[in-house]
Amino acid sequence: MENRKPSDLSATICLEVYASFECQPMLGTGEQLRKLTVTVEQLLDYSENHIPFTFFLKDGDIVSPCSSIVVTVERRDGENSNALASRVLDPFCSTTDAPDELEDATNDGHHALSLYQKHGERRDLERSVAEFERALNTCALNHPCRAAAQSNLATAKFILCQVDDTNASFEIPIGLYGNALATRPVGHADRLSTLVQLAAVHLGRFQKQGDEVDRARVKALLHEAMGLSATDNHEKRAVAFMLQLYADHRVGPGHASDQSSVNSGSGSRFTEEDPWSSSIQLLECFQRHGDLADLQRAITLLQKSVRSVSVWDDRCRAGLGNLGVALLWRFNRLGELSDLDDAISRFRDAVVLTPHGHPDKPGRLNNLGSSFGARFGRLGELSNLEDAISTLSDAVDLTPHGHPDKPTRLNNLGSSFRARFERLGEPSDLEHTISRFKDAVALTPHDHPHKPDRLNNLGNSFRARFERLGELSDLEDAISTHRDAIVLTPHGHSDKPSRLNNLGLSFRARFQRLGELSDIEDAISTLRDAAVLTPHGHPDEPSRLNNLGNSFRARFECLGQLSDLEDAILTHRDALVLTPHGHPDKPNCLNNLGLSFRVRFERLGQLSDLEDAISTHRDALVLTPHGHPDKPNCLNNLGLSFRVRFERLGELSDLEDAISTLRNAVVLTPHGHPDKPSRLNNLGNSFRARFDRLGELSDLEDAVSTHRDAVVLTPHGHPHKPSCLNNLGSSFITRFERLGQLSDLEDAISTHRDALVLTPHGHPDKPGCLNNLGLSFRARFERLGELRDLEDAISTLRDAVVLTPHGHPDKPSRLNNLGSSFEVRFEHLGELSDLEDAISTLRDAVVLTPHDHPHKPSRLNNLGSSFKARFERLGELSDLEDAISTHRDAVVLTPHGHPQKPGRLNDLGLSFRARFERLGELSDLEDAISTLRDAVVLTPHGHPDKPGHLNNIGLSFRARFERLGELSDLEDAISTLRDAVVLMPHGHPYKSSCLNNLGNSLRARFERLGELSDLEDAISTHRDALVLTPHGHPHKPNRLNSLGLSFITRFERLGELSDLEDAISILRDAVVLTPPGHPDKPSRLNNLGSSFRARFECLGQLSDLEDAISLSSHSASLPIGPVSVRFRSSRNWISYARLINHRSLLHAYSIAVNLLPQVAWIGLSLTHRYAELKRGADVVREAASAALDFGFPELAVEWLEQGRSIVWGELLQLRGSYEHLSSAHPDHARRLRDLSAALDDAGAAREKSLSAFSESTDGAIHHATQTLQQEAYRHRTLAIERDKLLQEIRRLPGFERFLRPKDFSQLRASAHSGPVVILNAAERRCDALILLADVDHVIHVPLPGFDFQWAARLQNTLRVLLGNARITRFDDRKGKLATGGGGSWESLLSTSWNGIVKPVLDALAFSTLGDLSRIFWCPTGPFVFLPIHAAGLYGTQYSSPGHKHSRATALSFYST
């Protein structure tokens, strides 16, 4: 309109308002709604004061639903209109040009349709169809308005179908609307209205034909429309109305009595022609056909009729009631809250005006109560629900017993009570629900069509009470009632699938309570039937698939069959696909699919499943409106998935998100809600997880408190009670491990016992309860040392494993716990069978755990610890290599930042240190310290594992001090161990261990620096450690041993005999308490033996020395424990026995010599082997000397040969051909030859890498270190494999002594080319031992004029002479050998002749040159460096023929 104001304010303007179904473009002007004439002055006044034009329906006015309005404005001067001034105000009008045929036909069609709706003349309807057909025929296929033309014709055709009451003609409007919908994709402005119109046609055909496909199509179309509609607009209200219509027809015609009913009043008072009867007929027509025009006309008639009579007239009361019903129906159709408010107002008036005792009073109260219920459903205001219950209660009370509507009203009241229970969670409401439903069922005749429906409602309420209170009888009643409902529902009935679905849910609930597999099988079978009987496209198809998927998942959790889980995911996916976007069930479908993804992740460990779970749970949460009752459940599931991802990846942000999300779930769950305890339970678990990660005690207290609240809020007998008790018990255990309070441990055991008792036999949770109780028993054993607890733990954990089906996802976890308990019993009792059971069980746990599973690293770690324990018991290096390899895999598979990363680094570091203690490779100790340092750094301050990790790195610092002697290492050890003690809470089960290690380090510093205060501190600390260790505890002997050693050390310093007595007493207790087979047994026997030796030296009591010999011999002879300890014990045994020439001396030497090959193992580098042999070489020489003392020269030869062959013999054997083995067992020979060659190459490569490492620059040292580690590992692995192959060969007949030390008879044969002379230099004597091939004994030649000191002096003389020879090798002036200040060559060689060679030649009776022969010399010790072959008397006075034996008369060779 023009901006300037008209000069004539009295001029009139005509407004014409038209409506159409289309938003854009609008075809034609549409249906004319109103004409309005106003003056310019009125129009300006409305405009300036923002007064809207409001149009009200006139009597008899019928208006079709529309989505677009066109306003045409014409200025008129008096009665003459100015056509040129007309202006269309609608911006969406399709054209501003003159109307064409398409628009003319459309306008004519709308006009005819409007006339039909006002007057009901069929000819108008037929003319409308004809005009709309003309419009469509003139509309090209690509015309933008073709869809509008199709919709217009479909509307008229649909009305004609309803008038003709025929079935076949429904296909035409369905096809037209379908074509229109196809050209209006998602996002098109008219798609929503087309969806509603098409749904209306399908609903109309369903009313006629009862085809379930039509009903399913209605639901699908309307749910899509709901998703497209905005909040609180007329479109959404239209969709809501259609949904209500769908719901009304879904329950079937027989259920109409449960809704607000129309009161016809007294038939005698009405006639066919009056408006009262007309309004009733219109309402009945609306019920049949759903035509909103009928409802609009009925409301108009009723409003007019009610105003026309007195309020005391019965017709007024009936009319008010019917008007309320009509308004309620319009509210259900259009969603206008004002209609609902008006309906309540009219119902209230009808109730007030109906006298007490009037037969219609209960019906009107029922209608009013139902309206209050509808408003509660719309607004959620609790006051409306209270009003509904109050009003419906009055309706029930006023309805006489036996009245046909009594069951309906009881049913409505029961539904309201159930709505309040679902809102507030008050058990009393549930009791009222069940009571009312029971009464409704009882009063409903057996053959009544509503009987199955009311049984169904009662069954659902029984199940709800079971879920709240846990009473099994309720669940049994639910199943029985649902069965009755199904029996009464005929096959093919549309409600049959729904009732099967409810029965299936009750079966599943009983399975979850009792664990009977038959129940979950029945649930799956019944729910599958429900899904099969539900037509494809049916609106309930997704929910039934969803329930079936949940049951598949439940069976998987019971049996562990992966196929069930795959079926669950597939079924949940189908349910999700079939649920339209915007459907209220969409979040629930997403939620269940997310749960199945998470369960598959927990089974297979695929991170993608966990990411899918989180993403799906997030989508479910986003689609769930704030305030929706399912919001807390969505938050709960998303929080659980966050926590699971934290457990996998260790990202703290995931745990924080979990706690925040779960806390919101708890806050949004009303007090008294049946799910409140389970959500508290989950939140408590997350608090405990954060405590495990960060060590903050407040988190642990929150966990205990939250779990306790969950237990308190869970009714006794509730199926979730055991789970809540179980988690509370786990939190008690965790707090015990942190604070060491025994009361927490007792509470844990008591709580776990309660959980077990409340879990029925056969229930799928039974094994889990047994598992946790077993872990609690084990924790108490570790604290108190009572063997009964450990036996209970193993028995209980074994039951848990047995009851867990093969393939169940928790099977590996329970095997893991059982295996760890076997290892604990081994550590206590030393029974090797327990350790074998531990390794076997833990290996099974690892094998059953999929790769990438989040618990794979944990189980590898435990298996590695068992390998290490077996190494410590049996000394098999292969076990230690397996331990390191397995621990390394555990570390690699644990993501950075994972809370268990430090613990796994810690265990790997301990294995490195164990290998250092076995092999002495310093690189292993450096790796141990580096790895343990990483474990300490990654452990947060305050974390309960921090003290333990500090303790272990402290021990490694001390080990490096003992190896290298750097005092800084010892200081670091003491400082670190002190920190561990300070951080360990008093009463903690590992406090005594930290104190013990600190005491040992203080004693080591005393031994280094001599400060007596360190020794006093050591004793005090050891005493504290002993006091804190309960009697019977497996570590008690270790504490006693450490304290005893400190007393010995103080005795050695101060000489107080009381200290020595205390040491002996304490060390004796340590030995007694150490079980047979324990790897520390040799060490403790040796320490006690040393104490007896000390007392012997102090008091001279021979019995003490006898005890020392007995103890050291026992220690050295045991087949367990570190080889270094047993070798040390054998040397102590030798020293003790030599003091009194004890009868066991030769046995002691035999043990020592036999241990040497293990001390200088072939898997060590050559440098390391030589270092070990240098420390033990004198043992072989002294052993041979002792054998000679006892008159066993042949034994002396065997021992000397055994010692000599440890290095040289092995190296020669590596290149041997093994002819005998090849002929008998060629495969074994080939394998041994290949392994020996590979071992030879590996040793050389290792030496080369070691050399390269020493020459590496800073930039290349990392690569050199890696290469050295790889070569060392390969060398050790080959040596272990070769040892195993040798054991295998020695089990073959005839090869029992293959490559073992030779006995004398074999050695004698080596003298076939000449005498073999072994020269032995011991501390007290030197001897020559001659072997002749044809002599069956050793020719023993003592060398009395030659001792060890003489040999050493000659070796030194030779060194000096060789040094001088480098300066002046020959005296040219005199033509003779030069001499030096350290002696002369003549002196050296003559001494060797007189002391060594001549006695041997004399024994062999070599006297002349004619006796010239070959002699093979085998020197040992200092003899190795003497030129035996050149020995003789070289002065001129000895060269005359009369001097015999002036020099060697035989050819000398040296044997290796």
CSV table of N, CA, C and O in Angstrom, one decimal, residues 1 10 46 146 221 423 438 508 517 667 876 1093 1146 1153 1312 1379 1408:
chain,number,residue,atom,x,y,z
A,1,MET,N,0.8,-1.2,0.0
A,1,MET,CA,0.0,0.0,0.0
A,1,MET,C,0.9,1.2,0.0
A,1,MET,O,2.0,1.2,0.5
A,10,SER,N,-13.3,8.4,5.1
A,10,SER,CA,-14.5,7.6,5.1
A,10,SER,C,-14.6,6.5,4.0
A,10,SER,O,-15.5,5.8,4.0
A,46,TYR,N,-6.4,0.7,13.4
A,46,TYR,CA,-5.9,-0.7,13.7
A,46,TYR,C,-4.4,-0.8,13.6
A,46,TYR,O,-3.7,-1.4,14.3
A,146,ARG,N,2.2,-28.6,-9.8
A,146,ARG,CA,1.6,-29.9,-10.1
A,146,ARG,C,1.3,-30.6,-8.8
A,146,ARG,O,0.2,-31.2,-8.6
A,221,LEU,N,4.1,-42.3,8.9
A,221,LEU,CA,4.0,-40.9,8.3
A,221,LEU,C,3.9,-39.8,9.4
A,221,LEU,O,4.5,-38.8,9.3
A,423,ARG,N,6.2,-41.1,37.9
A,423,ARG,CA,6.7,-39.8,38.1
A,423,ARG,C,7.4,-39.7,39.4
A,423,ARG,O,8.5,-39.1,39.5
A,438,LYS,N,-6.5,-55.0,39.3
A,438,LYS,CA,-7.0,-56.3,39.7
A,438,LYS,C,-8.6,-56.3,39.8
A,438,LYS,O,-9.2,-57.2,39.3
A,508,ARG,N,12.3,-62.3,30.4
A,508,ARG,CA,13.7,-61.8,30.5
A,508,ARG,C,13.9,-61.2,31.9
A,508,ARG,O,15.0,-61.4,32.4
A,517,LEU,N,18.5,-70.4,32.3
A,517,LEU,CA,18.7,-70.2,30.9
A,517,LEU,C,17.4,-70.4,30.1
A,517,LEU,O,17.1,-69.8,29.1
A,667,VAL,N,21.4,-36.8,39.7
A,667,VAL,CA,20.7,-35.6,40.1
A,667,VAL,C,19.3,-35.5,39.5
A,667,VAL,O,18.3,-35.2,40.1
A,876,GLU,N,65.4,-71.7,35.6
A,876,GLU,CA,65.4,-71.9,34.2
A,876,GLU,C,65.4,-70.5,33.6
A,876,GLU,O,64.4,-69.7,33.7
A,1093,ARG,N,79.1,-70.4,62.2
A,1093,ARG,CA,80.6,-70.3,62.0
A,1093,ARG,C,81.1,-69.2,62.9
A,1093,ARG,O,82.2,-69.4,63.5
A,1146,LEU,N,85.0,-83.5,50.2
A,1146,LEU,CA,85.0,-83.8,48.7
A,1146,LEU,C,83.6,-83.6,48.1
A,1146,LEU,O,83.4,-83.1,47.0
A,1153,VAL,N,82.1,-77.6,41.9
A,1153,VAL,CA,82.5,-77.8,40.5
A,1153,VAL,C,81.3,-78.0,39.6
A,1153,VAL,O,81.3,-77.5,38.5
A,1312,HIS,N,96.6,-91.5,23.9
A,1312,HIS,CA,97.1,-92.5,22.9
A,1312,HIS,C,98.3,-92.0,22.1
A,1312,HIS,O,99.1,-92.8,21.6
A,1379,THR,N,120.2,-60.6,30.9
A,1379,THR,CA,119.6,-60.8,32.2
A,1379,THR,C,119.0,-59.5,32.7
A,1379,THR,O,119.4,-58.4,32.2
A,1408,THR,N,117.4,-91.2,28.2
A,1408,THR,CA,118.3,-90.9,27.1
A,1408,THR,C,117.6,-90.3,25.9
A,1408,THR,O,116.4,-90.4,25.8
